[in-house]
mmCIF file of C-alpha atoms and ligand atoms in Angstrom:
data_model
loop_
_atom_site.group_PDB
_atom_site.id
_atom_site.type_symbol
_atom_site.label_atom_id
_atom_site.label_comp_id
_atom_site.label_asym_id
_atom_site.label_seq_id
_atom_site.Cartn_x
_atom_site.Cartn_y
_atom_site.Cartn_z
ATOM 1 C CA UNK A 143 -3.329 -13.891 -14.046
ATOM 2 C CA UNK A 144 -0.614 -14.747 -11.592
ATOM 3 C CA UNK A 145 0.353 -18.292 -10.705
ATOM 4 C CA UNK A 146 2.537 -19.435 -7.819
ATOM 5 C CA UNK A 147 4.509 -22.590 -8.589
ATOM 6 C CA UNK A 148 5.620 -24.380 -5.421
ATOM 7 C CA UNK A 149 8.192 -26.910 -6.561
ATOM 8 C CA UNK A 150 11.683 -27.699 -5.309
ATOM 9 C CA UNK A 151 12.919 -29.588 -8.355
ATOM 10 C CA UNK A 152 14.431 -26.842 -10.447
ATOM 11 C CA UNK A 153 13.950 -28.583 -13.759
ATOM 12 C CA UNK A 154 10.274 -29.286 -13.150
ATOM 13 C CA UNK A 155 9.716 -25.750 -11.866
ATOM 14 C CA UNK A 156 11.383 -24.212 -14.915
ATOM 15 C CA UNK A 157 9.445 -26.474 -17.241
ATOM 16 C CA UNK A 158 6.116 -25.482 -15.684
ATOM 17 C CA UNK A 159 7.123 -21.840 -15.499
ATOM 18 C CA UNK A 160 8.042 -21.741 -19.170
ATOM 19 C CA UNK A 161 4.788 -23.380 -20.252
ATOM 20 C CA UNK A 162 2.666 -21.016 -18.167
ATOM 21 C CA UNK A 163 4.609 -17.953 -19.307
ATOM 22 C CA UNK A 164 3.965 -18.952 -22.890
ATOM 23 C CA UNK A 165 0.277 -18.810 -22.007
ATOM 24 C CA UNK A 166 0.779 -15.237 -20.752
ATOM 25 C CA UNK A 167 0.462 -16.126 -17.095
ATOM 26 C CA UNK A 168 2.745 -14.323 -14.701
ATOM 27 C CA UNK A 169 4.589 -16.854 -12.589
ATOM 28 C CA UNK A 170 6.736 -17.062 -9.514
ATOM 29 C CA UNK A 171 8.533 -20.152 -8.303
ATOM 30 C CA UNK A 172 8.904 -20.998 -4.616
ATOM 31 C CA UNK A 173 11.254 -23.875 -3.843
ATOM 32 C CA UNK A 174 10.281 -24.484 -0.226
ATOM 33 C CA UNK A 175 7.377 -24.171 2.195
ATOM 34 C CA UNK A 176 8.955 -21.048 3.686
ATOM 35 C CA UNK A 177 9.360 -19.398 0.277
ATOM 36 C CA UNK A 178 5.786 -20.308 -0.664
ATOM 37 C CA UNK A 179 4.435 -18.864 2.584
ATOM 38 C CA UNK A 180 6.349 -15.629 1.983
ATOM 39 C CA UNK A 181 5.221 -15.376 -1.631
ATOM 40 C CA UNK A 182 1.558 -15.721 -0.752
ATOM 41 C CA UNK A 183 1.841 -13.294 2.138
ATOM 42 C CA UNK A 184 3.503 -10.711 -0.103
ATOM 43 C CA UNK A 185 1.122 -10.598 -3.020
ATOM 44 C CA UNK A 186 -2.093 -12.109 -4.323
ATOM 45 C CA UNK A 187 -2.104 -15.086 -6.692
ATOM 46 C CA UNK A 188 -4.889 -16.399 -8.893
ATOM 47 C CA UNK A 189 -3.849 -20.033 -8.503
ATOM 48 C CA UNK A 190 -1.174 -22.259 -6.999
ATOM 49 C CA UNK A 191 0.548 -25.301 -8.477
ATOM 50 C CA UNK A 192 1.684 -27.224 -5.427
ATOM 51 C CA UNK A 193 4.271 -29.985 -5.116
ATOM 52 C CA UNK A 194 3.893 -32.052 -1.948
ATOM 53 C CA UNK A 195 7.421 -33.210 -1.122
ATOM 54 C CA UNK A 196 9.266 -30.037 -0.209
ATOM 55 C CA UNK A 197 12.671 -29.776 1.512
ATOM 56 C CA UNK A 198 11.320 -28.101 4.663
ATOM 57 C CA UNK A 199 7.909 -29.698 4.971
ATOM 58 C CA UNK A 200 4.809 -31.117 3.388
ATOM 59 C CA UNK A 201 2.809 -29.274 0.751
ATOM 60 C CA UNK A 202 -0.382 -30.603 2.302
ATOM 61 C CA UNK A 203 0.376 -28.739 5.527
ATOM 62 C CA UNK A 204 0.830 -25.539 3.536
ATOM 63 C CA UNK A 205 -2.495 -26.121 1.852
ATOM 64 C CA UNK A 206 -4.220 -26.751 5.167
ATOM 65 C CA UNK A 207 -2.851 -23.497 6.600
ATOM 66 C CA UNK A 208 -3.779 -21.473 3.516
ATOM 67 C CA UNK A 209 -7.332 -22.739 3.442
ATOM 68 C CA UNK A 210 -7.690 -22.146 7.179
ATOM 69 C CA UNK A 211 -6.418 -18.617 6.596
ATOM 70 C CA UNK A 212 -9.059 -17.956 3.948
ATOM 71 C CA UNK A 213 -6.998 -18.398 0.784
ATOM 72 C CA UNK A 214 -9.680 -19.222 -1.699
ATOM 73 C CA UNK A 215 -8.018 -19.496 -5.098
ATOM 74 C CA UNK A 216 -7.588 -22.770 -6.999
ATOM 75 C CA UNK A 217 -4.781 -25.113 -5.931
ATOM 76 C CA UNK A 218 -3.580 -27.870 -8.222
ATOM 77 C CA UNK A 219 -1.453 -30.511 -6.536
ATOM 78 C CA UNK A 220 1.443 -31.894 -8.500
ATOM 79 C CA UNK A 221 3.062 -34.877 -6.921
ATOM 80 C CA UNK A 222 4.951 -38.083 -7.380
ATOM 81 C CA UNK A 223 2.779 -39.554 -4.646
ATOM 82 C CA UNK A 224 -0.047 -41.084 -6.545
ATOM 83 C CA UNK A 225 -1.470 -43.208 -3.780
ATOM 84 C CA UNK A 226 -5.218 -42.854 -3.654
ATOM 85 C CA UNK A 227 -5.084 -42.016 0.060
ATOM 86 C CA UNK A 228 -2.793 -39.027 -0.593
ATOM 87 C CA UNK A 229 -4.953 -37.831 -3.402
ATOM 88 C CA UNK A 230 -8.078 -37.976 -1.240
ATOM 89 C CA UNK A 231 -6.293 -36.245 1.606
ATOM 90 C CA UNK A 232 -5.244 -33.437 -0.714
ATOM 91 C CA UNK A 233 -8.727 -32.965 -2.056
ATOM 92 C CA UNK A 234 -10.167 -33.066 1.457
ATOM 93 C CA UNK A 235 -7.773 -30.354 2.517
ATOM 94 C CA UNK A 236 -9.107 -28.101 -0.204
ATOM 95 C CA UNK A 237 -7.098 -28.854 -3.336
ATOM 96 C CA UNK A 238 -9.109 -28.358 -6.505
ATOM 97 C CA UNK A 239 -7.304 -30.867 -8.667
ATOM 98 C CA UNK A 240 -4.488 -33.400 -8.518
ATOM 99 C CA UNK A 241 -1.997 -34.362 -11.206
ATOM 100 C CA UNK A 242 0.405 -37.233 -10.518
ATOM 101 C CA UNK A 243 4.000 -36.966 -11.738
ATOM 102 C CA UNK A 244 5.136 -37.548 -14.377
ATOM 103 C CA UNK A 245 2.561 -35.347 -16.030
ATOM 104 C CA UNK A 246 1.917 -33.926 -19.459
ATOM 105 C CA UNK A 247 2.523 -30.192 -19.518
ATOM 106 C CA UNK A 248 -0.387 -29.715 -21.899
ATOM 107 C CA UNK A 249 -2.651 -31.431 -19.414
ATOM 108 C CA UNK A 250 -1.364 -29.238 -16.601
ATOM 109 C CA UNK A 251 -2.055 -26.078 -18.605
ATOM 110 C CA UNK A 252 -5.514 -27.320 -19.612
ATOM 111 C CA UNK A 253 -6.470 -28.254 -16.053
ATOM 112 C CA UNK A 254 -5.217 -24.993 -14.655
ATOM 113 C CA UNK A 255 -7.143 -23.035 -17.242
ATOM 114 C CA UNK A 256 -10.260 -24.975 -16.390
ATOM 115 C CA UNK A 257 -9.807 -24.255 -12.666
ATOM 116 C CA UNK A 258 -9.317 -20.561 -13.379
ATOM 117 C CA UNK A 259 -12.389 -20.505 -15.574
ATOM 118 C CA UNK A 260 -14.437 -22.168 -12.873
ATOM 119 C CA UNK A 261 -13.164 -19.709 -10.289
ATOM 120 C CA UNK A 262 -13.881 -16.859 -12.672
ATOM 121 C CA UNK A 263 -17.574 -17.634 -12.376
ATOM 122 C CA UNK A 264 -17.466 -15.703 -9.122
ATOM 123 C CA UNK A 265 -14.967 -13.054 -10.164
ATOM 124 C CA UNK A 266 -14.726 -10.332 -12.776
ATOM 125 C CA UNK A 267 -13.067 -11.728 -15.886
ATOM 126 C CA UNK A 268 -13.009 -8.631 -17.998
ATOM 127 C CA UNK A 269 -11.012 -5.528 -17.218
ATOM 128 C CA UNK A 270 -12.091 -2.352 -18.987
ATOM 129 C CA UNK A 271 -10.713 1.134 -18.818
ATOM 130 C CA UNK A 272 -10.913 4.019 -21.275
ATOM 131 C CA UNK A 273 -11.423 1.880 -24.342
ATOM 132 C CA UNK A 274 -8.958 -0.819 -23.293
ATOM 133 C CA UNK A 275 -10.657 -4.161 -22.783
ATOM 134 C CA UNK A 276 -8.895 -7.290 -21.529
ATOM 135 C CA UNK A 277 -10.589 -10.655 -21.245
ATOM 136 C CA UNK A 278 -8.593 -12.391 -18.524
ATOM 137 C CA UNK A 279 -9.667 -15.871 -19.589
ATOM 138 C CA UNK A 280 -9.143 -15.762 -23.332
ATOM 139 C CA UNK A 281 -6.424 -13.118 -22.860
ATOM 140 C CA UNK A 282 -7.932 -11.239 -25.779
ATOM 141 C CA UNK A 283 -7.185 -7.521 -25.808
ATOM 142 C CA UNK A 284 -9.016 -4.806 -27.698
ATOM 143 C CA UNK A 285 -8.663 -1.045 -27.846
ATOM 144 C CA UNK A 286 -11.720 0.914 -28.937
ATOM 145 C CA UNK A 287 -13.048 -2.327 -30.365
ATOM 146 C CA UNK A 288 -9.973 -3.253 -32.420
ATOM 147 C CA UNK A 289 -7.882 -6.303 -31.500
ATOM 148 C CA UNK A 290 -4.403 -5.554 -30.129
ATOM 149 C CA UNK A 291 -1.548 -8.064 -30.249
ATOM 150 C CA UNK A 292 0.613 -8.127 -27.129
ATOM 151 C CA UNK A 293 3.603 -10.183 -26.050
ATOM 152 C CA UNK A 294 3.301 -12.062 -22.738
ATOM 153 C CA UNK A 295 5.255 -9.374 -20.917
ATOM 154 C CA UNK A 296 3.275 -6.510 -22.420
ATOM 155 C CA UNK A 297 0.097 -8.324 -21.459
ATOM 156 C CA UNK A 298 1.219 -8.807 -17.861
ATOM 157 C CA UNK A 299 2.157 -5.138 -17.620
ATOM 158 C CA UNK A 300 -1.167 -4.022 -19.077
ATOM 159 C CA UNK A 301 -3.075 -6.275 -16.688
ATOM 160 C CA UNK A 302 -1.215 -4.745 -13.754
ATOM 161 C CA UNK A 303 -2.037 -1.213 -14.943
ATOM 162 C CA UNK A 304 -5.705 -2.070 -15.437
ATOM 163 C CA UNK A 305 -6.009 -3.648 -12.020
ATOM 164 C CA UNK A 306 -4.568 -0.472 -10.560
ATOM 165 C CA UNK A 307 -6.061 2.141 -12.867
ATOM 166 C CA UNK A 308 -5.525 5.624 -11.478
ATOM 167 C CA UNK A 309 -2.848 4.509 -9.041
ATOM 168 C CA UNK A 310 0.784 5.451 -9.418
ATOM 169 C CA UNK A 311 2.801 2.258 -9.801
ATOM 170 C CA UNK A 312 6.397 2.483 -8.678
ATOM 171 C CA UNK A 313 9.101 0.981 -10.817
ATOM 172 C CA UNK A 314 9.906 -1.434 -7.990
ATOM 173 C CA UNK A 315 6.335 -2.653 -7.817
ATOM 174 C CA UNK A 316 6.136 -3.059 -11.588
ATOM 175 C CA UNK A 317 9.413 -5.001 -11.584
ATOM 176 C CA UNK A 318 8.215 -7.291 -8.799
ATOM 177 C CA UNK A 319 4.826 -7.998 -10.295
ATOM 178 C CA UNK A 320 5.709 -8.314 -13.945
ATOM 179 C CA UNK A 321 9.297 -9.559 -13.926
ATOM 180 C CA UNK A 322 9.388 -11.269 -10.542
ATOM 181 C CA UNK A 323 12.940 -12.015 -9.487
ATOM 182 C CA UNK A 324 14.343 -11.767 -12.981
ATOM 183 C CA UNK A 325 14.297 -7.971 -13.227
ATOM 184 C CA UNK A 326 17.543 -6.078 -13.224
ATOM 185 C CA UNK A 327 16.820 -2.603 -11.804
ATOM 186 C CA UNK A 328 19.852 -1.252 -13.683
ATOM 187 C CA UNK A 329 18.106 -1.690 -17.011
ATOM 188 C CA UNK A 330 15.388 0.482 -18.499
ATOM 189 C CA UNK A 331 13.197 -2.423 -19.597
ATOM 190 C CA UNK A 332 10.147 -1.046 -17.799
ATOM 191 C CA UNK A 333 10.389 2.174 -19.790
ATOM 192 C CA UNK A 334 10.802 0.206 -23.003
ATOM 193 C CA UNK A 335 7.663 -1.799 -22.254
ATOM 194 C CA UNK A 336 5.599 1.204 -21.224
ATOM 195 C CA UNK A 337 6.628 2.853 -24.488
ATOM 196 C CA UNK A 338 5.383 -0.208 -26.371
ATOM 197 C CA UNK A 339 2.041 -0.046 -24.569
ATOM 198 C CA UNK A 340 1.777 3.662 -25.352
ATOM 199 C CA UNK A 341 2.344 2.929 -29.021
ATOM 200 C CA UNK A 342 -0.279 0.222 -29.069
ATOM 201 C CA UNK A 343 -2.866 2.160 -27.079
ATOM 202 C CA UNK A 344 -2.957 5.531 -28.662
ATOM 203 C CA UNK A 345 -6.172 6.995 -29.959
ATOM 204 C CA UNK A 346 -4.286 9.202 -32.406
ATOM 205 C CA UNK A 347 -3.191 12.832 -32.681
ATOM 206 C CA UNK A 348 -4.421 15.093 -29.934
ATOM 207 C CA UNK A 349 -5.940 12.251 -27.911
ATOM 208 C CA UNK A 350 -5.392 12.396 -24.190
ATOM 209 C CA UNK A 351 -2.526 10.186 -23.036
ATOM 210 C CA UNK A 352 -3.395 6.988 -21.212
ATOM 211 C CA UNK A 353 -0.085 6.379 -19.471
ATOM 212 C CA UNK A 354 1.470 9.123 -17.422
ATOM 213 C CA UNK A 355 5.123 9.177 -16.437
ATOM 214 C CA UNK A 356 5.579 10.102 -12.795
ATOM 215 C CA UNK A 357 9.090 11.423 -12.765
ATOM 216 C CA UNK A 358 11.442 9.585 -10.457
ATOM 217 C CA UNK A 359 8.716 7.197 -9.351
ATOM 218 C CA UNK A 360 6.992 5.213 -12.050
ATOM 219 C CA UNK A 361 3.883 5.235 -14.159
ATOM 220 C CA UNK A 362 0.151 5.702 -13.901
ATOM 221 C CA UNK A 363 -2.695 4.548 -16.100
ATOM 222 C CA UNK A 364 -4.962 7.585 -16.183
HETATM 223 CA CA1 CA B 694 9.448 -32.279 -4.488
#
């Protein structure tokens, strides 16, 4: 699951990002309306955490435009404005929940999870492919029925492969989706992580490989 955090206060953004990453969510932070608009235009997100007071505009205007444009995923407003009128306006514009600052990070995580669960009622919540099974809500992973322990990063990578089973994923795309801005293309981290997935998802000697290396390009979940 991928969450966009729209927040211009670095400390708050990092705090939220860290908490959500610990829960195995993939996150990206946008510090302005412009950055948020770009992020959402570039790739899909499962939910947005939205601050209202942004340096180049009002989060509520962003929300209005997104809803008008058909963006349907949950939006949780996070704001120091706790006036009832603002809260009502946000909800009227299509926010799903509202958390006034200062907030408890545990409450934020719990509310977000609840929004995602509610949304999941209309979406597939289990990804399955060749014996790999991922429950997107509980984040439980099994392979041929046996539980598999994954780190947050391994989980995010596996989710990306499953959502694109059969497609060749370029290293650039993997870096963008799984590492966001923090990936250094000079490193071989992607290869290290694919190797870890291969080790964890192997059916044993002679079994057909699940992950194919596409030389010079990237990887493919067969
Ligand atoms: Ca702000």
